[in-house]
Tab-separated table of C-alpha atoms in Angstrom:
chain	number	residue	atom	x	y	z
A	10	UNK	CA	-96.532	23.221	-163.260
A	11	UNK	CA	-94.723	23.106	-166.625
A	12	UNK	CA	-91.370	23.618	-164.883
A	13	UNK	CA	-91.977	20.613	-162.657
A	14	UNK	CA	-93.064	18.523	-165.608
A	15	UNK	CA	-90.028	19.492	-167.694
A	16	UNK	CA	-87.755	18.813	-164.730
A	17	UNK	CA	-89.192	15.384	-164.205
A	18	UNK	CA	-89.168	14.600	-167.910
A	19	UNK	CA	-85.514	15.605	-168.217
A	20	UNK	CA	-84.637	13.546	-165.201
A	21	UNK	CA	-86.526	10.625	-166.640
A	22	UNK	CA	-84.737	10.965	-169.996
A	23	UNK	CA	-81.310	10.840	-168.332
A	24	UNK	CA	-81.835	8.445	-165.427
A	25	UNK	CA	-84.777	6.264	-166.323
A	26	UNK	CA	-84.882	5.808	-170.119
A	27	UNK	CA	-86.129	2.270	-169.608
A	28	UNK	CA	-89.202	3.359	-167.594
A	29	UNK	CA	-92.562	3.465	-169.344
A	30	UNK	CA	-94.542	6.703	-169.932
A	31	UNK	CA	-97.056	5.782	-167.201
A	32	UNK	CA	-94.379	6.092	-164.513
A	33	UNK	CA	-93.441	9.561	-165.714
A	34	UNK	CA	-97.060	10.716	-165.603
A	35	UNK	CA	-97.413	9.303	-162.079
A	36	UNK	CA	-94.355	11.208	-160.927
A	37	UNK	CA	-95.767	14.422	-162.401
A	38	UNK	CA	-99.063	13.821	-160.621
A	39	UNK	CA	-97.300	13.259	-157.296
A	40	UNK	CA	-95.234	16.400	-157.811
A	41	UNK	CA	-98.325	18.456	-158.471
A	42	UNK	CA	-99.987	17.085	-155.350
A	43	UNK	CA	-96.928	17.928	-153.260
A	44	UNK	CA	-96.903	21.475	-154.661
A	45	UNK	CA	-100.579	21.955	-153.792
A	46	UNK	CA	-99.934	20.726	-150.233
A	47	UNK	CA	-97.090	23.223	-149.868
A	48	UNK	CA	-99.304	26.090	-151.075
A	49	UNK	CA	-102.119	25.068	-148.711
A	50	UNK	CA	-99.744	24.990	-145.753
A	51	UNK	CA	-98.472	28.462	-146.668
A	52	UNK	CA	-102.031	29.830	-146.875
A	53	UNK	CA	-102.999	28.259	-143.524
A	54	UNK	CA	-99.791	29.528	-141.932
A	55	UNK	CA	-100.471	33.058	-143.228
A	56	UNK	CA	-104.038	33.040	-141.905
A	57	UNK	CA	-102.861	31.795	-138.513
A	58	UNK	CA	-100.195	34.519	-138.320
A	59	UNK	CA	-102.744	37.240	-139.132
A	60	UNK	CA	-105.159	35.851	-136.537
A	61	UNK	CA	-102.428	35.692	-133.908
A	62	UNK	CA	-101.361	39.298	-134.573
A	63	UNK	CA	-104.982	40.488	-134.403
A	64	UNK	CA	-105.610	38.652	-131.136
A	65	UNK	CA	-102.437	40.106	-129.612
A	66	UNK	CA	-103.387	43.644	-130.641
A	67	UNK	CA	-106.895	43.205	-129.221
A	68	UNK	CA	-105.554	41.882	-125.912
A	69	UNK	CA	-103.092	44.776	-125.550
A	70	UNK	CA	-105.797	47.293	-126.415
A	71	UNK	CA	-108.177	45.892	-123.792
A	72	UNK	CA	-105.445	45.892	-121.171
A	73	UNK	CA	-104.586	49.543	-121.870
A	74	UNK	CA	-108.261	50.459	-121.710
A	75	UNK	CA	-108.657	48.678	-118.372
A	76	UNK	CA	-105.636	50.406	-116.816
A	77	UNK	CA	-106.655	53.801	-118.203
A	78	UNK	CA	-110.269	53.722	-116.980
A	79	UNK	CA	-110.724	53.687	-113.199
A	80	UNK	CA	-114.479	53.089	-113.536
A	81	UNK	CA	-113.997	49.544	-114.894
A	82	UNK	CA	-113.119	46.438	-112.944
A	83	UNK	CA	-111.049	43.413	-113.978
A	84	UNK	CA	-114.125	41.354	-114.896
A	85	UNK	CA	-115.075	43.831	-117.586
A	86	UNK	CA	-118.016	45.353	-115.693
A	87	UNK	CA	-118.272	48.911	-114.467
A	88	UNK	CA	-117.526	49.739	-110.862
A	89	UNK	CA	-120.346	51.162	-108.807
A	90	UNK	CA	-120.139	54.920	-108.312
A	91	UNK	CA	-121.998	57.231	-106.000
A	92	UNK	CA	-124.565	59.673	-107.310
A	93	UNK	CA	-122.138	62.544	-106.856
A	94	UNK	CA	-118.331	62.573	-106.852
A	95	UNK	CA	-118.201	65.323	-104.240
A	96	UNK	CA	-120.291	65.651	-101.091
A	97	UNK	CA	-123.049	68.200	-101.282
A	98	UNK	CA	-122.291	71.396	-99.433
A	99	UNK	CA	-125.070	72.496	-97.158
A	100	UNK	CA	-125.985	76.179	-97.582
A	101	UNK	CA	-124.773	78.415	-94.804
A	102	UNK	CA	-127.433	79.234	-92.273
A	103	UNK	CA	-128.496	82.856	-92.464
A	104	UNK	CA	-128.699	84.831	-89.222
A	105	UNK	CA	-132.137	85.788	-87.989
A	106	UNK	CA	-133.422	89.336	-88.284
A	107	UNK	CA	-131.570	91.710	-86.012
A	108	UNK	CA	-128.797	89.207	-85.360
A	109	UNK	CA	-125.621	88.549	-87.335
A	110	UNK	CA	-122.440	86.545	-86.856
A	111	UNK	CA	-119.130	88.114	-85.880
A	112	UNK	CA	-115.941	87.525	-87.837
A	113	UNK	CA	-114.835	85.108	-85.116
A	114	UNK	CA	-117.975	82.951	-85.436
A	115	UNK	CA	-119.530	84.037	-82.114
A	116	UNK	CA	-123.160	85.166	-81.905
A	117	UNK	CA	-123.514	88.903	-82.205
A	118	UNK	CA	-125.442	90.853	-79.588
A	119	UNK	CA	-129.094	91.269	-80.481
A	120	UNK	CA	-130.625	94.647	-79.747
A	121	UNK	CA	-134.206	94.710	-78.499
A	122	UNK	CA	-136.602	97.400	-77.322
A	123	UNK	CA	-135.760	98.874	-73.929
A	124	UNK	CA	-138.750	99.428	-71.629
A	125	UNK	CA	-136.719	100.368	-68.537
A	126	UNK	CA	-136.083	104.079	-67.808
A	127	UNK	CA	-132.462	104.940	-67.103
A	128	UNK	CA	-132.890	108.505	-65.766
A	129	UNK	CA	-130.410	110.934	-67.337
A	130	UNK	CA	-129.167	108.462	-69.940
A	131	UNK	CA	-131.955	106.808	-71.861
A	132	UNK	CA	-131.822	104.370	-74.813
A	133	UNK	CA	-134.684	102.928	-76.809
A	134	UNK	CA	-132.594	99.813	-77.548
A	135	UNK	CA	-130.768	97.496	-75.187
A	136	UNK	CA	-128.710	94.328	-75.661
A	137	UNK	CA	-130.949	91.284	-75.239
A	138	UNK	CA	-130.454	89.553	-71.891
A	139	UNK	CA	-128.708	92.544	-70.301
A	140	UNK	CA	-130.360	94.748	-67.641
A	141	UNK	CA	-129.350	97.869	-65.781
A	142	UNK	CA	-127.951	97.347	-62.306
A	143	UNK	CA	-129.660	99.280	-59.563
A	144	UNK	CA	-129.402	101.819	-58.182
A	145	UNK	CA	-128.866	103.715	-61.436
A	146	UNK	CA	-126.648	106.799	-61.144
A	147	UNK	CA	-127.581	110.097	-62.776
A	148	UNK	CA	-124.869	110.012	-65.416
A	149	UNK	CA	-123.841	106.338	-65.409
A	150	UNK	CA	-125.606	103.063	-66.357
A	151	UNK	CA	-124.066	99.619	-65.877
A	152	UNK	CA	-125.567	96.700	-67.795
A	153	UNK	CA	-124.998	93.086	-66.794
A	154	UNK	CA	-126.514	89.663	-67.382
A	155	UNK	CA	-128.593	87.951	-64.663
A	156	UNK	CA	-126.111	85.087	-64.277
A	157	UNK	CA	-123.157	87.444	-63.942
A	158	UNK	CA	-121.835	87.366	-60.367
A	159	UNK	CA	-118.897	89.711	-60.532
A	160	UNK	CA	-118.290	93.228	-59.380
A	161	UNK	CA	-115.707	93.778	-62.107
A	162	UNK	CA	-117.133	96.367	-64.478
A	163	UNK	CA	-114.651	95.245	-67.169
A	164	UNK	CA	-117.029	92.323	-67.840
A	165	UNK	CA	-120.057	94.617	-68.180
A	166	UNK	CA	-121.396	97.325	-70.487
A	167	UNK	CA	-120.896	100.778	-69.020
A	168	UNK	CA	-122.648	103.900	-70.346
A	169	UNK	CA	-121.440	107.260	-69.074
A	170	UNK	CA	-122.285	110.874	-69.912
A	171	UNK	CA	-119.494	113.444	-69.798
A	172	UNK	CA	-118.965	117.033	-70.966
A	173	UNK	CA	-115.704	116.115	-72.687
A	174	UNK	CA	-114.775	113.360	-75.141
A	175	UNK	CA	-112.251	110.727	-74.157
A	176	UNK	CA	-109.115	109.965	-76.166
A	177	UNK	CA	-109.511	106.604	-77.943
A	178	UNK	CA	-106.913	104.460	-79.686
A	179	UNK	CA	-107.309	103.096	-83.239
A	180	UNK	CA	-110.331	105.328	-83.788
A	181	UNK	CA	-112.834	104.676	-86.602
A	182	UNK	CA	-115.080	107.659	-87.357
A	183	UNK	CA	-118.471	107.230	-89.063
A	184	UNK	CA	-121.223	109.766	-89.758
A	185	UNK	CA	-124.894	108.833	-89.698
A	186	UNK	CA	-128.274	110.231	-88.620
A	187	UNK	CA	-126.668	113.655	-88.263
A	188	UNK	CA	-124.196	112.325	-85.700
A	189	UNK	CA	-120.518	111.460	-85.690
A	190	UNK	CA	-119.656	108.112	-84.110
A	191	UNK	CA	-116.169	107.419	-82.786
A	192	UNK	CA	-115.253	103.761	-82.174
A	193	UNK	CA	-111.876	102.694	-80.806
A	194	UNK	CA	-110.138	101.287	-77.750
A	195	UNK	CA	-109.977	102.705	-74.217
A	196	UNK	CA	-107.861	100.922	-71.599
A	197	UNK	CA	-107.992	97.725	-73.691
A	198	UNK	CA	-111.781	97.778	-74.050
A	199	UNK	CA	-113.757	98.330	-77.242
A	200	UNK	CA	-115.390	101.735	-76.763
A	201	UNK	CA	-117.704	104.011	-78.685
A	202	UNK	CA	-118.607	107.631	-78.112
A	203	UNK	CA	-120.939	110.127	-79.735
A	204	UNK	CA	-121.867	113.729	-78.939
A	205	UNK	CA	-125.540	114.160	-78.016
A	206	UNK	CA	-126.561	117.798	-77.608
A	207	UNK	CA	-123.934	119.307	-75.276
A	208	UNK	CA	-122.912	116.001	-73.699
A	209	UNK	CA	-120.772	113.070	-74.866
A	210	UNK	CA	-122.027	109.548	-74.418
A	211	UNK	CA	-119.294	106.993	-73.787
A	212	UNK	CA	-120.104	103.268	-74.124
A	213	UNK	CA	-117.472	100.839	-72.819
A	214	UNK	CA	-117.941	97.177	-73.805
A	215	UNK	CA	-116.731	94.069	-71.912
A	216	UNK	CA	-113.021	93.357	-72.184
A	217	UNK	CA	-112.193	90.945	-75.002
A	218	UNK	CA	-115.703	91.043	-76.486
A	219	UNK	CA	-116.171	89.881	-80.082
A	220	UNK	CA	-119.968	90.187	-79.993
A	221	UNK	CA	-120.228	93.897	-80.736
A	222	UNK	CA	-119.360	94.740	-84.369
A	223	UNK	CA	-119.175	98.416	-85.216
A	224	UNK	CA	-122.589	98.594	-86.883
A	225	UNK	CA	-124.365	97.127	-83.826
A	226	UNK	CA	-122.530	99.506	-81.487
A	227	UNK	CA	-123.482	102.479	-83.695
A	228	UNK	CA	-127.152	101.419	-83.685
A	229	UNK	CA	-127.095	101.150	-79.913
A	230	UNK	CA	-125.532	104.606	-79.415
A	231	UNK	CA	-127.878	106.140	-82.006
A	232	UNK	CA	-130.865	105.037	-79.917
A	233	UNK	CA	-129.627	106.886	-76.833
A	234	UNK	CA	-130.187	110.367	-75.505
A	235	UNK	CA	-128.662	112.315	-72.619
A	236	UNK	CA	-131.071	114.589	-70.700
């Protein structure tokens, strides 16, 4: 303020010595008013700049948040989501008692009580739905299903008693119940054999079967006797 006053007074002394003191005071007053207006404009400009910067930062922050969060929509609300992000997995159905599933997904043969006498070869268990074809030979039993209309024994279960064991391919040997079970392949058919007393029991399964896992075949042979 003093600098403005001295400036105006010096100017008045040099250029307006004939002017009265009232004019000098008026000029000082106008100068002070102009200075105040300049300061006010600077303050307003500074406030506006700060507000503009803050608004810009807020807008950028909201935009980044929107792009980074897939659960929000453009209107600011949250998108609807399902109760679970992944579909519930139904528990695998367990096989019923006495029946399992093969490694290929086919139903495994279920063994049931056998009430039919088979003469020399006799088994207390039999595959469900399979019956012995008649007439039954002394040392041979052929099992088939009622709907089976073929004479090809390769599609049937054949039990045979013999004094000697047969040579099997890819043999798997398992001991149990005081017996030794041999399971392998004979002429392309899954086959099991076990020695019962002084005879060997040979069980040939249908060609290409996947319904007779080793444990079921062992149970079936273990239920048999050769008289």
